[in-house]
Structure formats: C-alpha cells, structure tokens
C-alpha cells in the first residue's frame, strides 16, 4: 500500500469534492417575483397592519408554523436576533441568572447579556455533547430564570431531564435549534420542546436565505412580545393600547426584520429540507458503517430520535490509537481534497467544535457593556478554566467532527473518504514512529 500522504506518499484523492449548493431555479424565480413586485420589505415600525411584515414574510411564517406544527412562527434577520428577542420576551431582569451550555456557538451565551442576565455555564454530557442535566442542576439558584438548551450538531437535547428541572424550579426553556432543523424526538420536532425555539437560516446551515432566522412558540403572549421586540416595540406600544406598565418590560425594540427577498428564498428552502435531511442521514449511515475502528466511537443516537447531522461526531481515544488527535487529523486531511465550499476552503473534518465559551475574553475579562463589568457585576458566576471538564476535553483531545455527509457527495466521493480513513488506519504504526 502507498505511504501516507502526510509522510510523503500519494494522497487518496486530490480532485476537490463538489461544492454544496441548495440554491436553484426555484429560489431564482422566487427572488425575481419579489424584485418585480418592487416590494422588498413592507414592514412598518408603526401600529399598522404592515407592522407584521409583507406577503412573503407572512407566507413563510405560516409555512414554517405548519411544517413544525407550532402555533406561531416569527421570522427574524438571524438566529442571534431570535435568541435576543426570546430572552427579552420571557421578561429577563438584570441580575437574573440564565444557564447556557459551555459548548455552543457564541450567541447562545451572549444573547442573555443584552438584558443584564448573569450567564452560568453548564458542562456537556460526553455521550451526547449536549448539556448535562446534572451539571445544570448544580447551577440552579433562586435567581435562575431560564435555561438555554442547544441541539448541538443536530441532536435533540435531553428533553425529559431538562423539562423535569425546569418544571421543578419554574424556569423557562429557550431552545437554540439552529443546528437541528428537522431533527425529531418521538416524532416531535426540535425547537418545539421548550417555551421558545430558534432556527438559523444563515449560509452555513442546512437551509438558508443568506442570513435569517425563525422563532417558534405556542404561547400567544410570548409570540406577540417577540414580534414587538423584532420591530421597534417602544415606538408602537402606546398605539397598540398597552394597559399595564409591566407590558413595557424589555420592550426596547430592535429592527430584526427579515426582507421579502429572504422570506421568498426561505419558503423554497423549507420545501427542500426533508430531502436534504434524508440524504444527510443516508450518507451518515453509509460512512459510519464503514468507519468502524477501535479508537473512534461515533456518538450513538437513540431509536426514538432522528438526528439532523449538521456535523457528525466521534470520540477519539488517543491511547487506543497510540497517536494524538492532531496527528490523526493531519494524516486524514493529507489524504483528502479541500472542499470548494467557503473562502476558507478546507478538508471538512476537524478536532472538537468551538472553544469552551467561557474561555472567550468577554467572560475571562468580564467586560461586555462599558468598562465596569456590567452585567457580570450583578452576580458571581464562575468562568475559571476547568469549570466544564467534559467540554474542555472534547475541545482539546477527544472529539472529531466532520461534515462529509453533505448532500451532493456521490457514492464515489463517500468511498474516497472511507479509503482515506482506512489507509490511515493501516498505517497507524508509521504515524507513531515518525512523530
Ligand atoms: C449558527 C448558530 C447560531 C447563530 O445563527 P445566526 O443565524 O448566524 O445568527 C446560533 N446558535 C447556534 C447553535 C448556531 O449553530
């Protein structure tokens, strides 16, 4: 067999993998329809029928609510905006505590800061990479108001465990399902288990409109508060006829509105979601069944769950492999082509996910708004290194993630991926001696 590419041999493949593009004539026609109408957004930030947006925005919201079986779906210009609006809508007070996962995209943890919340980081469970319920439990105090749960990599969080805690302590559950559109547990969609769910429509997600997000919930009042925050709440609340001053709480509005163009694109994208998910799941099954090695343990999925595979993840056992995760990854990457997907095109495999969120300077230095430490000074949350050992271990040593299951990969593309892993497996000894 050829020597490893990392050690000077010939790579398994150099021809790039196909670019992943879900945009076609359906989106083109939708955009043209909007452009020709001349109405690129009809939102009004005054109390008027158009306070709720134009035809495309409303059609998307209806389609989204029907698909995910929720009473309300509210479009926004990003999932980050959706998270901020959701935190505002539940009435967070400065100094309230919000528990977030240490392992997620940064917005899951920064959204509560906008309302003066004190953010506390829960560790993840090694079996799921999602928030660990026992870790959440140790963080709950009388000041805790909400838990932000994340369906990391496209896997539904521990719904029963979190719900039990939330019910017991009267906490809101905000579900960041940006990575899990279409994931299900017992047939019910991710995003619909907590009080409010937030989806992303950014370019890197399963379906996208360039930028965009969707907020879902079943509670009429929460939905209305999200719609208010989306669109300059403070400017319309009088005209809307508010009666009690509590209605003003957190109604300092933003402009989080989606345009008609994005809404038209998103309608076409949502129609494609089931087929895109089917393909991802099929590809993962194929890859996973071939990639069985003693040092790689794929995160298993319960029978009642359908994963949406934003990423696929495996635990890497450095001792069993006899080499470091970094050396293993370098060897795999050397065998495979870059993917012409993004400007920073790379081989779509990596170690861990993001840095533990509390490692970021904003938490380490406790500087967010102004220079005196607000809102961190309102509480005494800990951000010391080591507070979430599982997250740190996954980030530094134990986890491998890849997105080689993307739709558009052909049988031959998948087989090349498999050949690369098998070649590296057959040469592990060479990687040990020449380290
Ligand atoms: C992508 C992502 C977001 C942010 O989405 P935007 O639409 O870019 O704001 C939030 N949370 C998670 C878990 C994500 O993966």
Coordinates of C-alpha atoms and ligand atoms in Angstrom, one line a residue:
X1 CA 0.0 0.0 0.0
X2 CA 1.1 3.6 -0.7
X3 CA 2.8 5.5 2.0
X4 CA 0.6 8.1 3.9
X5 CA 0.4 11.4 2.1
X6 CA 1.4 13.0 5.4
X7 CA 4.7 11.1 5.2
X8 CA 5.4 11.9 1.5
X9 CA 3.1 9.3 -0.2
X10 CA 0.4 9.9 -2.8
X11 CA -3.0 11.1 -1.4
X12 CA -6.1 9.1 -1.9
X13 CA -7.6 12.0 -3.8
X14 CA -6.8 15.5 -4.9
X15 CA -9.8 16.4 -7.1
X16 CA -12.0 18.7 -4.9
X17 CA -15.3 17.5 -3.6
X18 CA -18.3 19.1 -5.2
X19 CA -19.5 22.4 -3.8
X20 CA -22.7 22.2 -1.8
X21 CA -25.3 24.4 -3.3
X22 CA -29.0 24.1 -2.5
X23 CA -30.0 27.2 -4.5
X24 CA -31.5 26.6 -7.9
X25 CA -34.2 28.0 -10.3
X26 CA -36.8 27.8 -7.6
X27 CA -35.1 30.4 -5.5
X28 CA -34.2 32.4 -8.6
X29 CA -37.9 32.6 -9.6
X30 CA -38.9 33.5 -6.1
X31 CA -36.4 36.3 -5.9
X32 CA -37.5 37.6 -9.3
X33 CA -41.1 37.5 -8.2
X34 CA -40.2 39.8 -5.3
X35 CA -37.9 42.1 -7.3
X36 CA -40.5 42.5 -10.0
X37 CA -43.1 43.5 -7.4
X38 CA -40.8 46.3 -6.2
X39 CA -41.7 45.5 -2.6
X40 CA -38.5 44.3 -1.0
X41 CA -39.9 44.8 2.5
X42 CA -43.2 46.3 3.6
X43 CA -42.6 46.2 7.4
X44 CA -43.7 49.4 9.2
X45 CA -42.4 50.3 12.6
X46 CA -45.7 52.0 13.5
X47 CA -49.0 50.4 14.5
X48 CA -50.4 49.3 11.2
X49 CA -51.3 46.0 9.5
X50 CA -47.8 46.0 8.0
X51 CA -46.3 46.0 11.5
X52 CA -46.2 42.3 10.9
X53 CA -44.5 42.4 7.5
X54 CA -45.4 41.8 3.9
X55 CA -46.8 38.9 1.9
X56 CA -43.7 36.9 1.6
X57 CA -42.8 37.2 5.3
X58 CA -46.3 36.2 6.3
X59 CA -46.4 33.3 3.9
X60 CA -43.1 32.0 5.2
X61 CA -44.3 32.3 8.8
X62 CA -47.4 30.3 8.0
X63 CA -45.5 27.6 6.1
X64 CA -42.9 27.3 9.0
X65 CA -45.6 27.0 11.6
X66 CA -47.5 24.4 9.6
X67 CA -44.3 22.4 9.0
X68 CA -43.0 22.4 12.5
X69 CA -46.6 22.2 14.0
X70 CA -46.4 25.2 16.2
X71 CA -49.0 27.9 16.9
X72 CA -46.6 30.7 15.9
X73 CA -43.5 31.2 13.7
X74 CA -41.9 34.6 13.6
X75 CA -39.2 35.5 11.0
X76 CA -36.2 37.5 12.1
X77 CA -32.9 38.5 10.4
X78 CA -30.8 35.9 12.2
X79 CA -30.9 33.3 14.9
X80 CA -28.8 35.6 17.0
X81 CA -31.6 38.2 16.8
X82 CA -34.1 35.5 17.5
X83 CA -32.2 34.4 20.7
X84 CA -32.1 38.1 21.9
X85 CA -35.8 38.6 21.2
X86 CA -36.6 35.3 23.0
X87 CA -34.6 36.3 26.1
X88 CA -36.3 39.7 26.2
X89 CA -39.8 38.1 25.7
X90 CA -39.6 35.9 28.7
X91 CA -39.0 39.0 30.9
X92 CA -35.4 38.6 32.0
X93 CA -34.5 41.1 34.6
X94 CA -31.0 42.5 35.2
X95 CA -29.3 40.1 37.6
X96 CA -31.4 37.1 36.7
X97 CA -29.4 34.0 36.0
X98 CA -29.5 32.1 32.8
X99 CA -27.8 28.7 32.3
X100 CA -26.2 28.1 29.0
X101 CA -24.0 25.3 27.6
X102 CA -20.3 25.8 27.5
X103 CA -20.1 24.1 24.2
X104 CA -22.1 26.0 21.5
X105 CA -22.0 28.9 19.1
X106 CA -21.3 32.1 21.0
X107 CA -24.7 33.7 20.5
X108 CA -26.3 31.0 22.8
X109 CA -24.3 32.6 25.6
X110 CA -24.2 36.3 24.7
X111 CA -28.0 36.8 24.0
X112 CA -28.9 36.9 27.7
X113 CA -26.2 39.6 28.3
X114 CA -28.2 42.1 26.4
X115 CA -30.9 42.1 29.2
X116 CA -28.3 42.2 32.0
X117 CA -28.5 38.5 32.8
X118 CA -25.8 36.7 34.6
X119 CA -24.7 33.8 32.4
X120 CA -23.7 30.5 34.0
X121 CA -22.1 27.7 32.0
X122 CA -23.2 24.1 32.3
X123 CA -21.0 21.3 31.1
X124 CA -21.9 18.8 28.4
X125 CA -22.6 15.1 28.6
X126 CA -19.9 13.0 26.9
X127 CA -22.5 10.7 25.4
X128 CA -24.4 13.4 23.6
X129 CA -22.2 16.5 23.6
X130 CA -25.4 18.3 24.7
X131 CA -26.0 19.9 28.1
X132 CA -25.6 17.6 31.0
X133 CA -28.7 17.7 33.3
X134 CA -26.7 17.0 36.4
X135 CA -24.4 19.9 35.6
X136 CA -27.4 22.2 35.1
X137 CA -28.8 21.2 38.4
X138 CA -25.7 22.3 40.3
X139 CA -26.0 25.8 38.9
X140 CA -29.7 26.4 39.8
X141 CA -30.2 29.1 42.4
X142 CA -33.3 31.2 43.4
X143 CA -32.2 33.7 40.8
X144 CA -32.2 31.3 37.9
X145 CA -34.8 32.3 35.4
X146 CA -34.1 30.3 32.2
X147 CA -32.1 27.6 30.6
X148 CA -30.8 28.0 27.0
X149 CA -30.6 24.5 25.6
X150 CA -28.8 23.7 22.3
X151 CA -29.4 20.8 19.9
X152 CA -25.7 20.6 19.2
X153 CA -24.6 19.1 15.9
X154 CA -28.3 18.4 15.1
X155 CA -29.0 16.1 18.0
X156 CA -32.0 16.7 20.2
X157 CA -31.1 17.7 23.8
X158 CA -32.1 15.8 26.9
X159 CA -35.8 16.9 26.8
X160 CA -37.1 14.9 29.7
X161 CA -34.2 15.7 32.0
X162 CA -34.3 19.5 31.3
X163 CA -38.1 19.6 31.5
X164 CA -38.1 17.9 34.9
X165 CA -35.7 20.5 36.2
X166 CA -37.5 23.4 34.6
X167 CA -40.9 22.4 35.9
X168 CA -39.5 21.9 39.4
X169 CA -37.8 25.3 39.5
X170 CA -40.2 27.3 37.3
X171 CA -37.7 28.0 34.6
X172 CA -38.2 29.0 31.0
X173 CA -36.5 26.8 28.4
X174 CA -35.2 28.5 25.3
X175 CA -34.2 26.0 22.6
X176 CA -31.4 27.0 20.2
X177 CA -32.1 24.6 17.4
X178 CA -30.0 26.4 14.8
X179 CA -28.2 23.2 14.0
X180 CA -31.2 20.9 14.2
X181 CA -33.9 21.9 11.7
X182 CA -36.0 18.7 11.2
X183 CA -34.4 16.7 14.0
X184 CA -37.1 14.8 15.9
X185 CA -37.7 13.0 19.2
X186 CA -40.6 10.6 19.1
X187 CA -41.8 12.4 16.0
X188 CA -41.8 15.8 17.5
X189 CA -39.5 18.5 16.0
X190 CA -36.5 20.0 17.7
X191 CA -37.4 23.6 18.6
X192 CA -40.8 22.7 19.8
X193 CA -39.9 21.2 23.2
X194 CA -39.1 24.3 25.2
X195 CA -41.0 27.6 25.6
X196 CA -39.4 29.2 22.5
X197 CA -37.3 27.6 19.7
X198 CA -34.9 29.5 17.5
X199 CA -33.7 28.4 14.0
X200 CA -31.0 29.9 11.8
X201 CA -31.1 30.5 8.1
X202 CA -27.5 31.6 7.7
X203 CA -25.4 30.3 4.8
X204 CA -23.8 27.5 6.7
X205 CA -26.9 25.9 8.0
X206 CA -29.0 23.1 6.4
X207 CA -31.2 25.5 4.6
X208 CA -30.5 29.2 4.3
X209 CA -31.6 32.6 2.9
X210 CA -28.2 34.1 3.1
X211 CA -29.0 35.5 6.6
X212 CA -32.1 34.9 8.5
X213 CA -33.8 33.1 11.5
X214 CA -37.1 31.8 12.7
X215 CA -38.6 31.8 16.2
X216 CA -41.3 29.3 17.1
X217 CA -43.6 29.1 20.1
X218 CA -47.1 28.1 21.1
X219 CA -47.8 30.8 23.6
X220 CA -49.7 33.8 22.1
X221 CA -48.3 36.3 24.6
X222 CA -44.7 35.3 24.1
X223 CA -45.1 35.3 20.4
X224 CA -46.5 38.8 20.5
X225 CA -43.6 40.0 22.6
X226 CA -41.1 38.5 20.2
X227 CA -42.9 40.3 17.3
X228 CA -42.7 43.6 19.3
X229 CA -39.0 43.3 20.0
X230 CA -38.4 42.5 16.4
X231 CA -39.9 45.8 15.3
X232 CA -39.3 48.9 17.5
X233 CA -41.6 47.9 20.3
X234 CA -41.2 51.2 22.3
X235 CA -42.4 53.2 19.3
X236 CA -45.7 51.4 19.0
X237 CA -46.7 50.2 22.4
X238 CA -48.9 53.2 23.1
X239 CA -50.7 52.9 19.8
X240 CA -51.2 49.2 20.5
X241 CA -53.1 50.3 23.6
X242 CA -51.0 48.9 26.4
X243 CA -52.8 49.0 29.7
X244 CA -50.3 47.9 32.4
X245 CA -46.8 49.2 32.7
X246 CA -45.5 45.6 33.0
X247 CA -46.1 45.3 29.3
X248 CA -43.2 47.7 28.8
X249 CA -40.7 45.3 30.3
X250 CA -37.9 44.6 27.8
X251 CA -39.9 46.3 25.1
X252 CA -36.8 48.3 24.0
X253 CA -37.2 47.3 20.4
X254 CA -34.7 46.4 17.7
X255 CA -35.0 46.1 13.9
X256 CA -34.7 42.3 13.5
X257 CA -36.9 42.3 10.4
X258 CA -36.4 39.9 7.5
X259 CA -36.8 41.2 4.0
X260 CA -39.3 39.9 1.4
X261 CA -36.4 38.5 -0.7
X262 CA -35.1 36.4 2.2
X263 CA -38.6 35.2 3.1
X264 CA -39.3 34.2 -0.5
X265 CA -36.0 32.2 -0.7
X266 CA -36.6 30.6 2.7
X267 CA -40.0 29.3 1.5
X268 CA -38.3 27.4 -1.3
X269 CA -35.6 26.2 1.0
X270 CA -38.0 24.8 3.6
X271 CA -39.7 22.7 0.9
X272 CA -36.3 21.1 0.3
X273 CA -35.5 20.4 3.9
X274 CA -37.0 16.8 4.1
X275 CA -35.0 15.6 1.1
X276 CA -31.8 17.3 2.2
X277 CA -32.1 15.6 5.6
X278 CA -32.9 12.2 4.1
X279 CA -29.7 12.4 2.1
X280 CA -27.6 13.5 5.1
X281 CA -28.9 10.6 7.1
X282 CA -28.3 8.1 4.4
X283 CA -24.8 9.3 3.9
X284 CA -24.0 9.2 7.6
X285 CA -25.3 5.6 7.8
X286 CA -23.0 4.6 4.9
X287 CA -19.9 6.4 6.2
X288 CA -20.5 5.2 9.8
X289 CA -21.0 1.6 8.9
X290 CA -17.7 1.6 7.0
X291 CA -15.7 3.7 9.5
X292 CA -15.5 1.3 12.5
X293 CA -12.2 1.5 14.3
X294 CA -11.5 0.7 18.0
X295 CA -10.3 4.2 18.7
X296 CA -13.2 6.0 17.0
X297 CA -16.6 5.9 18.7
X298 CA -19.4 7.5 16.8
X299 CA -22.0 9.3 19.1
X300 CA -24.9 6.9 19.1
X301 CA -28.4 8.1 18.5
X302 CA -31.4 6.7 20.5
X303 CA -34.0 4.8 18.5
X304 CA -36.7 7.4 19.1
X305 CA -34.5 10.2 17.8
X306 CA -33.8 11.5 14.2
X307 CA -30.6 13.4 14.1
X308 CA -30.2 16.2 11.5
X309 CA -26.4 15.9 11.2
X310 CA -25.2 19.4 10.9
X311 CA -22.0 17.7 12.0
X312 CA -21.2 14.1 12.7
X313 CA -19.1 13.5 15.8
X314 CA -17.0 10.7 17.2
X315 CA -14.9 10.3 20.3
X316 CA -11.3 9.8 19.6
X317 CA -9.3 7.7 22.0
X318 CA -5.7 8.8 21.8
X319 CA -4.4 6.0 24.0
X320 CA -6.1 3.3 21.9
X321 CA -4.9 4.9 18.7
X322 CA -1.4 5.4 20.0
X323 CA -1.2 8.9 18.4
X324 CA -2.6 12.3 19.2
X325 CA -5.9 13.5 17.8
X326 CA -4.0 16.3 15.9
X327 CA -1.6 13.8 14.3
X328 CA -4.5 11.6 13.3
X329 CA -6.4 14.5 11.8
X330 CA -3.4 15.8 9.9
X331 CA -3.0 12.3 8.4
X332 CA -6.7 12.1 7.3
X333 CA -6.6 15.7 5.9
X334 CA -3.5 15.0 3.9
X335 CA -5.3 12.1 2.1
X336 CA -8.3 14.2 1.1
X337 CA -9.0 17.2 -1.1
X338 CA -10.2 20.5 0.1
X339 CA -13.9 21.3 -0.5
X340 CA -14.6 24.3 -2.6
X341 CA -17.3 25.5 -0.2
X342 CA -16.2 28.6 1.5
X343 CA -13.5 31.2 1.2
X344 CA -11.5 29.4 3.8
X345 CA -11.9 26.1 2.0
X346 CA -10.6 23.2 3.9
X347 CA -11.0 19.4 4.3
X348 CA -14.3 19.1 6.2
X349 CA -13.0 17.4 9.3
X350 CA -11.8 18.9 12.5
X351 CA -10.9 18.4 16.1
X352 CA -13.6 19.4 18.6
X353 CA -16.0 22.2 17.8
X354 CA -15.6 25.7 19.2
X355 CA -13.6 26.8 22.2
X356 CA -15.4 26.4 25.6
X357 CA -17.4 29.6 25.6
X358 CA -16.1 30.8 28.9
X359 CA -12.6 30.8 27.6
X360 CA -13.6 33.8 25.4
X361 CA -12.1 37.1 26.6
X362 CA -15.6 38.6 27.2
X363 CA -16.1 36.1 30.1
X364 CA -12.4 35.8 31.2
X365 CA -12.1 39.6 31.5
X366 CA -15.8 40.2 32.4
X367 CA -16.1 43.1 30.0
X368 CA -19.2 43.4 27.9
X369 CA -21.1 46.7 28.3
X370 CA -18.9 49.6 29.5
X371 CA -15.8 49.2 31.4
X372 CA -17.1 48.4 34.9
X373 CA -18.0 44.8 34.4
X374 CA -21.8 45.1 33.7
X375 CA -23.6 42.7 33.7
X376 CA -21.1 40.4 35.4
X377 CA -21.0 42.5 38.5
X378 CA -24.7 41.7 39.1
X379 CA -23.8 38.1 40.1
X380 CA -20.9 35.9 40.9
X381 CA -20.8 33.4 38.1
X382 CA -17.5 31.4 37.7
X383 CA -15.6 31.4 34.4
X384 CA -12.4 29.8 35.6
X385 CA -10.6 27.4 33.3
X386 CA -11.6 23.8 34.3
X387 CA -15.2 24.5 35.3
X388 CA -16.6 22.3 32.5
X389 CA -14.1 19.5 32.2
X390 CA -16.0 17.5 29.6
X391 CA -16.3 20.5 27.3
X392 CA -12.6 21.2 27.6
X393 CA -11.6 17.5 27.0
X394 CA -13.8 17.4 23.9
X395 CA -12.4 20.6 22.6
X396 CA -8.7 19.7 23.2
X397 CA -8.4 15.9 22.9
X398 CA -11.4 13.7 22.4
X399 CA -13.7 14.8 19.7
X400 CA -13.6 14.5 15.9
X401 CA -16.3 16.2 13.8
X402 CA -16.8 16.2 10.1
X403 CA -19.4 17.3 7.5
X404 CA -18.6 14.8 4.7
X405 CA -22.2 13.7 4.7
X406 CA -23.3 16.8 2.9
X407 CA -25.9 16.3 0.1
X408 CA -24.1 16.4 -3.2
X409 CA -21.5 13.9 -2.2
X410 CA -21.7 11.0 -4.7
X411 CA -21.0 7.3 -3.9
X412 CA -17.5 7.7 -5.2
X413 CA -16.9 10.8 -3.1
X414 CA -18.1 8.9 0.0
X415 CA -15.9 5.9 -0.9
X416 CA -12.9 8.2 -1.2
X417 CA -13.5 9.4 2.3
X418 CA -13.7 5.8 3.5
X419 CA -10.5 4.9 1.7
X420 CA -8.7 7.8 3.4
X421 CA -9.7 6.7 6.9
X422 CA -8.8 3.0 6.1
X423 CA -5.4 4.0 4.7
X424 CA -4.6 6.0 7.8
X425 CA -5.8 3.1 10.0
X426 CA -3.5 0.7 8.2
X427 CA -0.5 3.0 8.8
X428 CA -1.0 4.0 12.4
X429 CA 2.3 2.5 13.3
X430 CA 4.2 4.7 10.9
X431 CA 2.5 7.7 12.5
X432 CA 3.7 6.6 15.9
X433 CA 7.3 6.2 15.0
X434 CA 7.8 9.3 12.9
X435 CA 6.0 11.6 15.3
Ligands
LIG1 C1 -25.4 29.2 13.6 C2 -25.8 29.3 15.1 C3 -26.4 30.4 15.7 C4 -26.4 31.7 15.0 O1 -27.1 31.8 13.8 P1 -27.2 33.1 13.0 O2 -28.4 33.0 12.2 O3 -25.9 33.2 12.2 O4 -27.3 34.3 14.0 C5 -26.8 30.3 17.0 N1 -26.7 29.1 17.7 C6 -26.2 28.0 17.1 C7 -26.1 26.8 17.9 C8 -25.7 28.0 15.8 O5 -25.1 27.0 15.2

